Amino acid sequence: MTAYNRVLLKLSGEVFGGGKVGVDPDVVHKIATEIAAVSRAGVQVAVVTGGGNFFRGAELQQRGMDRVRADYMGMLGIVMNCLALQDFLEKLGIETRVQTAITMGQVAEPYIPRRAIRHMEKGRVVIFGAGMGMPFFSTDTVAVQRALESKCDVVLVAKSGVDGVYTADPRTHPEAVKLDQVTYNDAIAQGLRIMDQTAFALCGENKLPMVVFGMEPEGNILRVVQGEKIGTLVSADT
């Protein structure tokens, strides 16, 4: 039994690089193995990745590059992560489709929500690439938008180095307390930084639940979809 039928998994680009520039094949294989376990459990899976292991538009802008061009470079970095994840998933026998917001027919399908839903209904993992296809949008916002449009039950935010939402940054505030559950309104009132504000508001307005949890130990993604109380559940006011 699983707690969710269809989920969207949000992964940061930094995870793919193992903290370095580029793609670490060992790390991507580990991520693919965990996603494969979720898919084999009968859960429909969509994935949104970041591209921070290659480019970050905002950081390139600070170094003098035009923000629009820098953001498009970041979108291409995201597609490279998507293709790497697709390759490792298919090596594990999981049928996968990459859909991109920027047309690149030789490597991926265009983003078509109804087709994405149909792929998931057939048991395929769908990976959404190239962000929103427009500059100035973070992959946090993309994850929520794609989850809403493809009618996912929840957004799963997998973090590296932190296992949920805390009252403050636990790396700089040792006294910070981990929250098992919090509402969107309370999180905003307390100034908790979970996602960027646009993404967070979009989730709250549409009452889309979110689970924020740590990637470690291995198997956490499957545990979350099976309903184990891992990380922090962020939900609308009851």
CSV table of C-alpha atoms in Angstrom, one decimal:
chain,number,residue,atom,x,y,z
A,1,MET,CA,0.0,0.0,0.0
A,2,THR,CA,1.2,3.5,-0.8
A,3,ALA,CA,0.0,6.9,0.5
A,4,TYR,CA,0.0,8.5,-2.9
A,5,ASN,CA,-0.9,7.5,-6.4
A,6,ARG,CA,1.0,10.1,-8.4
A,7,VAL,CA,3.9,12.1,-7.1
A,8,LEU,CA,6.3,14.8,-8.3
A,9,LEU,CA,9.8,14.5,-7.0
A,10,LYS,CA,11.9,17.7,-6.9
A,11,LEU,CA,15.7,17.2,-6.9
A,12,SER,CA,18.3,19.9,-6.8
A,13,GLY,CA,21.0,20.0,-9.5
A,14,GLU,CA,23.7,20.0,-6.9
A,15,VAL,CA,22.7,16.4,-6.0
A,16,PHE,CA,23.6,15.2,-9.5
A,17,GLY,CA,27.1,16.5,-9.3
A,18,GLY,CA,27.8,15.2,-5.8
A,19,GLY,CA,28.8,18.7,-4.8
A,20,LYS,CA,31.0,19.3,-7.9
A,21,VAL,CA,30.5,20.7,-11.4
A,22,GLY,CA,29.1,18.2,-13.8
A,23,VAL,CA,27.3,14.8,-13.4
A,24,ASP,CA,28.6,12.1,-11.0
A,25,PRO,CA,27.5,8.8,-12.5
A,26,ASP,CA,27.5,7.0,-9.1
A,27,VAL,CA,25.2,9.5,-7.6
A,28,VAL,CA,22.8,9.5,-10.5
A,29,HIS,CA,22.7,5.7,-10.4
A,30,LYS,CA,21.8,5.8,-6.7
A,31,ILE,CA,19.0,8.3,-7.4
A,32,ALA,CA,17.7,6.2,-10.3
A,33,THR,CA,17.7,3.1,-8.1
A,34,GLU,CA,15.5,4.9,-5.6
A,35,ILE,CA,13.1,6.2,-8.2
A,36,ALA,CA,12.9,2.7,-9.8
A,37,ALA,CA,11.9,1.3,-6.4
A,38,VAL,CA,9.0,3.8,-6.2
A,39,SER,CA,7.9,3.1,-9.7
A,40,ARG,CA,7.9,-0.7,-9.1
A,41,ALA,CA,5.7,-0.1,-6.0
A,42,GLY,CA,3.0,1.1,-8.4
A,43,VAL,CA,3.4,4.8,-7.8
A,44,GLN,CA,3.2,7.1,-10.8
A,45,VAL,CA,6.3,9.3,-10.8
A,46,ALA,CA,7.2,12.7,-12.3
A,47,VAL,CA,10.6,14.4,-11.7
A,48,VAL,CA,11.8,18.0,-11.9
A,49,THR,CA,15.5,18.6,-11.5
A,50,GLY,CA,17.6,21.7,-11.0
A,51,GLY,CA,20.7,22.6,-13.0
A,52,GLY,CA,22.9,24.1,-10.4
A,53,ASN,CA,25.6,21.5,-10.9
A,54,PHE,CA,26.2,23.2,-14.3
A,55,PHE,CA,24.9,26.8,-14.3
A,56,ARG,CA,22.9,29.1,-12.1
A,57,GLY,CA,21.4,32.1,-13.9
A,58,ALA,CA,21.4,34.4,-10.9
A,59,GLU,CA,25.1,33.6,-10.1
A,60,LEU,CA,26.2,34.1,-13.7
A,61,GLN,CA,24.4,37.5,-13.7
A,62,GLN,CA,26.4,38.6,-10.7
A,63,ARG,CA,29.5,37.8,-12.8
A,64,GLY,CA,28.4,40.2,-15.5
A,65,MET,CA,26.4,37.9,-17.8
A,66,ASP,CA,22.9,38.9,-19.2
A,67,ARG,CA,20.4,37.2,-16.9
A,68,VAL,CA,18.1,36.1,-19.7
A,69,ARG,CA,21.0,34.3,-21.5
A,70,ALA,CA,22.3,32.9,-18.3
A,71,ASP,CA,18.9,31.4,-17.4
A,72,TYR,CA,18.7,29.7,-20.8
A,73,MET,CA,22.1,28.2,-20.2
A,74,GLY,CA,20.8,26.9,-16.9
A,75,MET,CA,17.8,25.3,-18.7
A,76,LEU,CA,20.2,23.4,-20.9
A,77,GLY,CA,22.1,22.2,-17.9
A,78,ILE,CA,18.8,20.9,-16.5
A,79,VAL,CA,18.2,18.9,-19.7
A,80,MET,CA,21.7,17.3,-19.3
A,81,ASN,CA,20.7,16.1,-15.8
A,82,CYS,CA,17.4,14.8,-17.2
A,83,LEU,CA,19.1,12.7,-19.9
A,84,ALA,CA,21.6,11.3,-17.4
A,85,LEU,CA,18.7,10.3,-15.1
A,86,GLN,CA,16.7,8.8,-18.0
A,87,ASP,CA,19.7,6.7,-19.1
A,88,PHE,CA,20.3,5.2,-15.6
A,89,LEU,CA,16.5,4.5,-15.1
A,90,GLU,CA,16.2,2.7,-18.4
A,91,LYS,CA,19.3,0.6,-17.6
A,92,LEU,CA,17.3,-0.5,-14.6
A,93,GLY,CA,14.4,-1.5,-16.8
A,94,ILE,CA,12.2,1.6,-16.0
A,95,GLU,CA,10.6,3.1,-19.1
A,96,THR,CA,11.2,6.8,-19.0
A,97,ARG,CA,10.2,9.9,-21.0
A,98,VAL,CA,11.9,13.3,-20.9
A,99,GLN,CA,9.7,16.3,-21.8
A,100,THR,CA,11.3,19.7,-22.2
A,101,ALA,CA,9.8,23.2,-22.2
A,102,ILE,CA,12.2,24.2,-24.9
A,103,THR,CA,11.8,22.2,-28.1
A,104,MET,CA,14.7,19.8,-28.8
A,105,GLY,CA,13.1,17.0,-30.8
A,106,GLN,CA,16.2,14.8,-31.2
A,107,VAL,CA,16.6,14.2,-27.4
A,108,ALA,CA,13.2,14.7,-25.8
A,109,GLU,CA,9.5,15.2,-26.3
A,110,PRO,CA,7.9,18.7,-26.0
A,111,TYR,CA,6.1,19.4,-22.7
A,112,ILE,CA,2.5,18.3,-23.2
A,113,PRO,CA,0.7,17.8,-19.9
A,114,ARG,CA,-1.9,15.3,-21.1
A,115,ARG,CA,0.8,13.2,-22.8
A,116,ALA,CA,2.8,13.3,-19.5
A,117,ILE,CA,-0.3,12.1,-17.6
A,118,ARG,CA,-0.8,9.3,-20.1
A,119,HIS,CA,2.8,8.2,-19.8
A,120,MET,CA,2.5,8.0,-16.0
A,121,GLU,CA,-0.7,6.1,-16.3
A,122,LYS,CA,1.2,3.5,-18.4
A,123,GLY,CA,3.8,3.3,-15.6
A,124,ARG,CA,6.5,5.4,-17.3
A,125,VAL,CA,8.6,7.9,-15.2
A,126,VAL,CA,8.3,11.4,-16.7
A,127,ILE,CA,11.2,13.8,-16.3
A,128,PHE,CA,10.4,17.5,-16.9
A,129,GLY,CA,13.4,19.4,-18.3
A,130,ALA,CA,14.4,22.9,-19.4
A,131,GLY,CA,12.6,24.6,-16.5
A,132,MET,CA,9.6,26.7,-17.4
A,133,GLY,CA,11.2,27.5,-20.8
A,134,MET,CA,11.3,31.1,-19.7
A,135,PRO,CA,13.9,33.1,-17.7
A,136,PHE,CA,13.4,34.3,-14.2
A,137,PHE,CA,11.5,31.2,-13.0
A,138,SER,CA,13.1,28.9,-10.5
A,139,THR,CA,12.8,25.1,-10.7
A,140,ASP,CA,10.9,25.2,-7.4
A,141,THR,CA,8.1,27.1,-9.2
A,142,VAL,CA,8.4,24.7,-12.2
A,143,ALA,CA,8.0,21.7,-9.8
A,144,VAL,CA,4.8,23.0,-8.3
A,145,GLN,CA,3.4,24.1,-11.7
A,146,ARG,CA,4.1,20.7,-13.3
A,147,ALA,CA,2.7,18.9,-10.3
A,148,LEU,CA,-0.6,20.9,-10.5
A,149,GLU,CA,-0.9,20.5,-14.3
A,150,SER,CA,-0.2,16.8,-14.3
A,151,LYS,CA,-2.6,16.3,-11.3
A,152,CYS,CA,0.0,15.0,-8.8
A,153,ASP,CA,-1.1,14.2,-5.3
A,154,VAL,CA,2.0,15.7,-3.6
A,155,VAL,CA,5.3,17.4,-4.2
A,156,LEU,CA,8.2,15.5,-2.7
A,157,VAL,CA,11.2,17.8,-2.0
A,158,ALA,CA,14.3,15.7,-1.5
A,159,LYS,CA,17.0,17.6,0.3
A,160,SER,CA,20.7,16.8,0.7
A,161,GLY,CA,22.2,17.5,4.1
A,162,VAL,CA,18.9,18.4,5.9
A,163,ASP,CA,16.0,16.0,6.8
A,164,GLY,CA,13.1,18.4,7.0
A,165,VAL,CA,11.9,21.9,7.9
A,166,TYR,CA,13.4,23.5,11.0
A,167,THR,CA,12.4,26.6,12.9
A,168,ALA,CA,15.8,28.0,11.7
A,169,ASP,CA,18.8,26.9,9.7
A,170,PRO,CA,20.1,23.9,11.7
A,171,ARG,CA,23.6,24.4,10.2
A,172,THR,CA,23.9,27.8,11.8
A,173,HIS,CA,21.4,27.5,14.7
A,174,PRO,CA,22.0,24.3,16.7
A,175,GLU,CA,18.9,25.1,18.8
A,176,ALA,CA,16.6,24.8,15.8
A,177,VAL,CA,13.7,22.4,16.1
A,178,LYS,CA,12.6,20.1,13.4
A,179,LEU,CA,8.9,20.4,12.5
A,180,ASP,CA,6.9,17.2,11.7
A,181,GLN,CA,4.0,19.2,10.2
A,182,VAL,CA,3.4,22.9,9.4
A,183,THR,CA,0.7,24.7,7.4
A,184,TYR,CA,1.6,27.1,4.6
A,185,ASN,CA,0.2,30.1,6.5
A,186,ASP,CA,2.2,29.3,9.6
A,187,ALA,CA,5.4,28.7,7.5
A,188,ILE,CA,5.0,32.1,5.9
A,189,ALA,CA,4.2,33.8,9.2
A,190,GLN,CA,7.4,32.3,10.8
A,191,GLY,CA,9.5,33.2,7.8
A,192,LEU,CA,10.5,29.6,7.1
A,193,ARG,CA,12.5,29.2,3.9
A,194,ILE,CA,11.3,26.0,2.2
A,195,MET,CA,11.0,26.9,-1.4
A,196,ASP,CA,11.0,30.2,-3.3
A,197,GLN,CA,8.0,32.4,-2.4
A,198,THR,CA,6.3,32.0,-5.8
A,199,ALA,CA,6.4,28.2,-5.6
A,200,PHE,CA,5.3,28.3,-2.0
A,201,ALA,CA,2.4,30.6,-2.7
A,202,LEU,CA,1.3,28.5,-5.6
A,203,CYS,CA,1.2,25.3,-3.4
A,204,GLY,CA,-0.7,27.1,-0.7
A,205,GLU,CA,-3.3,28.6,-3.0
A,206,ASN,CA,-4.0,25.3,-4.6
A,207,LYS,CA,-3.9,23.2,-1.4
A,208,LEU,CA,-1.1,21.0,-2.8
A,209,PRO,CA,0.7,19.2,0.0
A,210,MET,CA,4.4,19.0,0.1
A,211,VAL,CA,6.8,16.7,2.0
A,212,VAL,CA,10.3,18.0,2.6
A,213,PHE,CA,12.7,15.2,3.6
A,214,GLY,CA,16.4,14.2,3.4
A,215,MET,CA,17.8,12.0,0.7
A,216,GLU,CA,19.7,10.0,3.4
A,217,PRO,CA,19.5,7.2,4.3
A,218,GLU,CA,18.9,5.3,1.1
A,219,GLY,CA,15.3,4.3,0.5
A,220,ASN,CA,13.7,7.4,2.0
A,221,ILE,CA,11.8,8.3,-1.2
A,222,LEU,CA,10.0,4.9,-1.1
A,223,ARG,CA,9.4,5.3,2.6
A,224,VAL,CA,7.7,8.6,2.1
A,225,VAL,CA,5.3,7.4,-0.6
A,226,GLN,CA,4.5,4.4,1.6
A,227,GLY,CA,3.3,6.8,4.2
A,228,GLU,CA,6.1,6.7,6.8
A,229,LYS,CA,6.4,9.9,8.9
A,230,ILE,CA,9.7,11.2,7.4
A,231,GLY,CA,10.6,14.8,7.1
A,232,THR,CA,8.0,17.6,7.3
A,233,LEU,CA,4.5,17.6,5.8
A,234,VAL,CA,3.6,21.1,4.6
A,235,SER,CA,-0.2,21.4,4.0
A,236,ALA,CA,-3.0,23.9,3.7
A,237,ASP,CA,-4.9,25.0,6.8
A,238,THR,CA,-7.4,22.4,7.9
